[in-house]
PDB file of C-alpha atoms in Angstrom:
ATOM      1  CA  MET Y 226       0.000   0.000   0.000  1.00 43.00           C
ATOM      2  CA  SER Y 227       1.282   3.405  -0.907  1.00 44.00           C
ATOM      3  CA  THR Y 228       1.023   6.221   1.628  1.00 47.00           C
ATOM      4  CA  GLY Y 229       1.781   8.858  -0.967  1.00 48.00           C
ATOM      5  CA  ALA Y 230       5.113   9.660   0.680  1.00 47.00           C
ATOM      6  CA  SER Y 231       8.215   9.253  -1.397  1.00 44.00           C
ATOM      7  CA  PRO Y 232      11.519   8.022   0.014  1.00 48.00           C
ATOM      8  CA  ASN Y 233      13.843  10.925   0.678  1.00 48.00           C
ATOM      9  CA  LYS Y 234      17.602  10.720   1.222  1.00 50.00           C
ATOM     10  CA  ARG Y 235      18.295  14.131   2.682  1.00 50.00           C
ATOM     11  CA  ARG Y 236      21.600  15.605   3.713  1.00 52.00           C
ATOM     12  CA  ALA Y 237      21.880  17.770   6.774  1.00 52.00           C
ATOM     13  CA  GLY Y 238      20.237  21.176   6.600  1.00 54.00           C
ATOM     14  CA  GLU Y 239      17.234  22.671   4.935  1.00 55.00           C
ATOM     15  CA  ALA Y 240      19.101  23.565   1.739  1.00 55.00           C
ATOM     16  CA  MET Y 241      19.772  19.900   1.002  1.00 54.00           C
ATOM     17  CA  GLY Y 242      16.254  18.506   0.929  1.00 56.00           C
ATOM     18  CA  GLY Y 243      13.622  20.411   2.808  1.00 56.00           C
ATOM     19  CA  GLY Y 244      13.372  19.681   6.526  1.00 63.00           C
ATOM     20  CA  PHE Y 245      16.040  19.796   9.160  1.00 63.00           C
ATOM     21  CA  VAL Y 246      18.234  16.700   9.437  1.00 62.00           C
ATOM     22  CA  ALA Y 247      21.008  16.435  12.010  1.00 68.00           C
ATOM     23  CA  ASP Y 248      24.477  16.579  10.450  1.00 74.00           C
ATOM     24  CA  PRO Y 249      26.238  13.245  11.105  1.00 80.00           C
ATOM     25  CA  ARG Y 250      29.691  14.604  10.233  1.00 85.00           C
ATOM     26  CA  PRO Y 251      32.129  15.616  12.955  1.00 88.00           C
ATOM     27  CA  GLN Y 252      32.924  19.311  13.223  1.00 92.00           C
ATOM     28  CA  VAL Y 253      36.475  20.278  12.291  1.00 94.00           C
ATOM     29  CA  GLN Y 254      38.422  23.226  13.646  1.00 94.00           C
ATOM     30  CA  ALA Y 255      41.856  23.658  12.025  1.00 93.00           C
ATOM     31  CA  ASP Y 256      43.484  20.215  12.477  1.00 95.00           C
ATOM     32  CA  GLN Y 257      41.206  18.998  15.270  1.00 96.00           C
ATOM     33  CA  VAL Y 258      37.905  17.118  15.315  1.00 97.00           C
ATOM     34  CA  LEU Y 259      35.502  18.510  17.920  1.00 96.00           C
ATOM     35  CA  GLY Y 260      33.510  16.064  19.995  1.00 95.00           C
ATOM     36  CA  VAL Y 261      32.930  14.904  23.543  1.00 95.00           C
ATOM     37  CA  ARG Y 262      34.409  12.479  26.037  1.00 96.00           C
ATOM     38  CA  CYS Y 263      32.171  10.670  28.522  1.00 97.00           C
ATOM     39  CA  ALA Y 264      32.740  12.007  32.041  1.00 97.00           C
ATOM     40  CA  ALA Y 265      31.913   8.583  33.518  1.00 97.00           C
ATOM     41  CA  CYS Y 266      33.920   6.124  31.392  1.00 97.00           C
ATOM     42  CA  GLY Y 267      36.057   8.327  29.111  1.00 97.00           C
ATOM     43  CA  TYR Y 268      34.659   7.021  25.803  1.00 96.00           C
ATOM     44  CA  PRO Y 269      35.271   9.525  22.944  1.00 96.00           C
ATOM     45  CA  SER Y 270      32.537  10.492  20.466  1.00 95.00           C
ATOM     46  CA  ALA Y 271      32.454  12.745  17.411  1.00 94.00           C
ATOM     47  CA  PRO Y 272      30.053  14.208  16.615  1.00 90.00           C
ATOM     48  CA  ALA Y 273      28.713  14.757  20.111  1.00 88.00           C
ATOM     49  CA  ALA Y 274      25.984  12.371  21.228  1.00 84.00           C
ATOM     50  CA  PRO Y 275      23.324  13.038  23.887  1.00 86.00           C
ATOM     51  CA  TRP Y 276      24.613  10.096  25.947  1.00 91.00           C
ATOM     52  CA  CYS Y 277      27.563   7.736  25.991  1.00 95.00           C
ATOM     53  CA  PRO Y 278      27.068   4.736  23.668  1.00 93.00           C
ATOM     54  CA  VAL Y 279      29.066   2.556  26.098  1.00 95.00           C
ATOM     55  CA  CYS Y 280      27.736   3.361  29.577  1.00 96.00           C
ATOM     56  CA  GLN Y 281      24.703   5.555  28.710  1.00 95.00           C
ATOM     57  CA  SER Y 282      25.878   8.374  30.975  1.00 96.00           C
ATOM     58  CA  ARG Y 283      24.527  11.795  29.986  1.00 95.00           C
ATOM     59  CA  GLU Y 284      27.587  13.559  31.402  1.00 96.00           C
ATOM     60  CA  GLN Y 285      29.696  14.561  28.420  1.00 95.00           C
ATOM     61  CA  LYS Y 286      32.691  16.888  28.426  1.00 96.00           C
ATOM     62  CA  PRO Y 287      33.798  18.815  25.305  1.00 96.00           C
ATOM     63  CA  ALA Y 288      36.962  17.385  23.748  1.00 96.00           C
ATOM     64  CA  SER Y 289      39.063  17.725  20.613  1.00 96.00           C
ATOM     65  CA  PHE Y 290      40.886  14.929  18.828  1.00 97.00           C
ATOM     66  CA  GLY Y 291      43.737  14.775  16.356  1.00 92.00           C
ATOM     67  CA  PRO Y 292      45.588  15.809  14.381  1.00 97.00           C
ATOM     68  CA  GLY Y 293      47.037  12.328  13.901  1.00 97.00           C
ATOM     69  CA  GLY Y 294      45.311   9.042  13.292  1.00 98.00           C
ATOM     70  CA  THR Y 295      45.570   5.584  11.775  1.00 98.00           C
ATOM     71  CA  VAL Y 296      43.607   4.330   8.775  1.00 98.00           C
ATOM     72  CA  TRP Y 297      41.292   1.475   9.700  1.00 98.00           C
ATOM     73  CA  SER Y 298      39.952   0.991   6.161  1.00 98.00           C
ATOM     74  CA  SER Y 299      39.777   2.941   2.897  1.00 97.00           C
ATOM     75  CA  THR Y 300      38.233   2.756  -0.543  1.00 97.00           C
ATOM     76  CA  LEU Y 301      38.330   4.544  -3.859  1.00 97.00           C
ATOM     77  CA  VAL Y 302      34.861   5.698  -4.928  1.00 96.00           C
ATOM     78  CA  GLN Y 303      34.054   5.575  -8.652  1.00 96.00           C
ATOM     79  CA  ILE Y 304      30.546   7.074  -8.659  1.00 95.00           C
ATOM     80  CA  PRO Y 305      29.480  10.696  -8.126  1.00 93.00           C
ATOM     81  CA  VAL Y 306      27.823  11.416  -4.789  1.00 88.00           C
ATOM     82  CA  GLY Y 307      26.513  14.908  -4.178  1.00 85.00           C
ATOM     83  CA  ARG Y 308      29.230  17.391  -5.062  1.00 87.00           C
ATOM     84  CA  TRP Y 309      31.972  14.720  -5.005  1.00 90.00           C
ATOM     85  CA  LYS Y 310      33.109  13.682  -8.478  1.00 93.00           C
ATOM     86  CA  PRO Y 311      35.021  10.422  -9.025  1.00 96.00           C
ATOM     87  CA  PRO Y 312      37.537   9.257  -8.358  1.00 96.00           C
ATOM     88  CA  TYR Y 313      37.797  10.214  -4.680  1.00 96.00           C
ATOM     89  CA  ALA Y 314      38.904   8.270  -1.634  1.00 97.00           C
ATOM     90  CA  ILE Y 315      37.346   7.926   1.789  1.00 97.00           C
ATOM     91  CA  ALA Y 316      38.688   6.216   4.885  1.00 97.00           C
ATOM     92  CA  TYR Y 317      37.711   5.330   8.399  1.00 97.00           C
ATOM     93  CA  VAL Y 318      40.380   6.828  10.632  1.00 98.00           C
ATOM     94  CA  ASP Y 319      41.029   5.984  14.278  1.00 98.00           C
ATOM     95  CA  LEU Y 320      42.084   9.329  15.716  1.00 97.00           C
ATOM     96  CA  ASP Y 321      44.832   9.240  18.338  1.00 95.00           C
ATOM     97  CA  GLU Y 322      43.083   8.858  21.704  1.00 91.00           C
ATOM     98  CA  GLY Y 323      39.814   9.632  19.963  1.00 93.00           C
ATOM     99  CA  PRO Y 324      36.938   8.137  18.006  1.00 96.00           C
ATOM    100  CA  ARG Y 325      36.848   6.476  14.599  1.00 96.00           C
ATOM    101  CA  VAL Y 326      35.658   8.974  11.978  1.00 96.00           C
ATOM    102  CA  LEU Y 327      34.909   8.914   8.259  1.00 96.00           C
ATOM    103  CA  ALA Y 328      37.231  11.200   6.309  1.00 96.00           C
ATOM    104  CA  HIS Y 329      37.990  12.111   2.724  1.00 96.00           C
ATOM    105  CA  LEU Y 330      41.587  11.585   1.631  1.00 97.00           C
ATOM    106  CA  ALA Y 331      43.297  14.597   0.083  1.00 94.00           C
ATOM    107  CA  SER Y 332      44.569  12.342  -2.750  1.00 92.00           C
ATOM    108  CA  PRO Y 333      42.334   9.827  -4.559  1.00 94.00           C
ATOM    109  CA  ALA Y 334      44.073   6.567  -3.662  1.00 94.00           C
ATOM    110  CA  ILE Y 335      43.418   3.524  -1.517  1.00 94.00           C
ATOM    111  CA  VAL Y 336      45.502   3.657   1.652  1.00 95.00           C
ATOM    112  CA  LYS Y 337      46.512   0.481   3.511  1.00 97.00           C
ATOM    113  CA  ALA Y 338      45.098  -0.171   6.951  1.00 97.00           C
ATOM    114  CA  GLY Y 339      47.590   0.979   9.574  1.00 98.00           C
ATOM    115  CA  THR Y 340      48.834   3.953   7.528  1.00 98.00           C
ATOM    116  CA  ARG Y 341      49.350   7.118   9.555  1.00 98.00           C
ATOM    117  CA  VAL Y 342      47.365  10.156   8.422  1.00 98.00           C
ATOM    118  CA  ARG Y 343      47.003  13.731   9.583  1.00 97.00           C
ATOM    119  CA  ILE Y 344      43.944  15.998   9.603  1.00 97.00           C
ATOM    120  CA  VAL Y 345      44.395  18.894   7.189  1.00 96.00           C
ATOM    121  CA  GLY Y 346      41.032  20.542   7.922  1.00 94.00           C
ATOM    122  CA  ALA Y 347      37.649  20.445   6.266  1.00 94.00           C
ATOM    123  CA  ASP Y 348      36.650  21.134   2.677  1.00 90.00           C
ATOM    124  CA  GLU Y 349      34.219  23.872   1.647  1.00 87.00           C
ATOM    125  CA  GLY Y 350      31.284  21.542   2.397  1.00 86.00           C
ATOM    126  CA  GLY Y 351      32.453  20.642   5.891  1.00 88.00           C
ATOM    127  CA  ASP Y 352      33.785  17.148   5.131  1.00 92.00           C
ATOM    128  CA  LEU Y 353      36.854  16.076   7.137  1.00 95.00           C
ATOM    129  CA  LEU Y 354      40.039  15.894   5.042  1.00 96.00           C
ATOM    130  CA  VAL Y 355      43.145  13.866   5.894  1.00 97.00           C
ATOM    131  CA  ARG Y 356      46.519  13.400   4.198  1.00 97.00           C
ATOM    132  CA  VAL Y 357      49.055  10.581   4.534  1.00 96.00           C
ATOM    133  CA  ALA Y 358      51.508  11.693   7.225  1.00 90.00           C
TER     134      ALA Y 358
END
């Protein structure tokens, strides 16, 4: 049965599809990712969450992470997505003493797991950018 509603894959913000959608990307300031650390257990999160995903404590303290990290996994994307034109590379990066975040690589290449990278900031759209250290 059709409800008349169409599926909608919206990006964060009203300009990207109508209603407000929370931005799932971490905020970047210079070479740091802004987030929180749980006051109870110390678990790091970026972006900030309303409670700790490990212990469910609501006590969160502001924290920043980076600039270094280690690639957990990466891939080279061959299809256009939004304003990104192929080829471009993305990677999950375990930030030093911080959370795992999704980042765009400054150069379009697959990077081996365990490779050290460094945050170089955010692009004009707010996506986290890293470069091989």
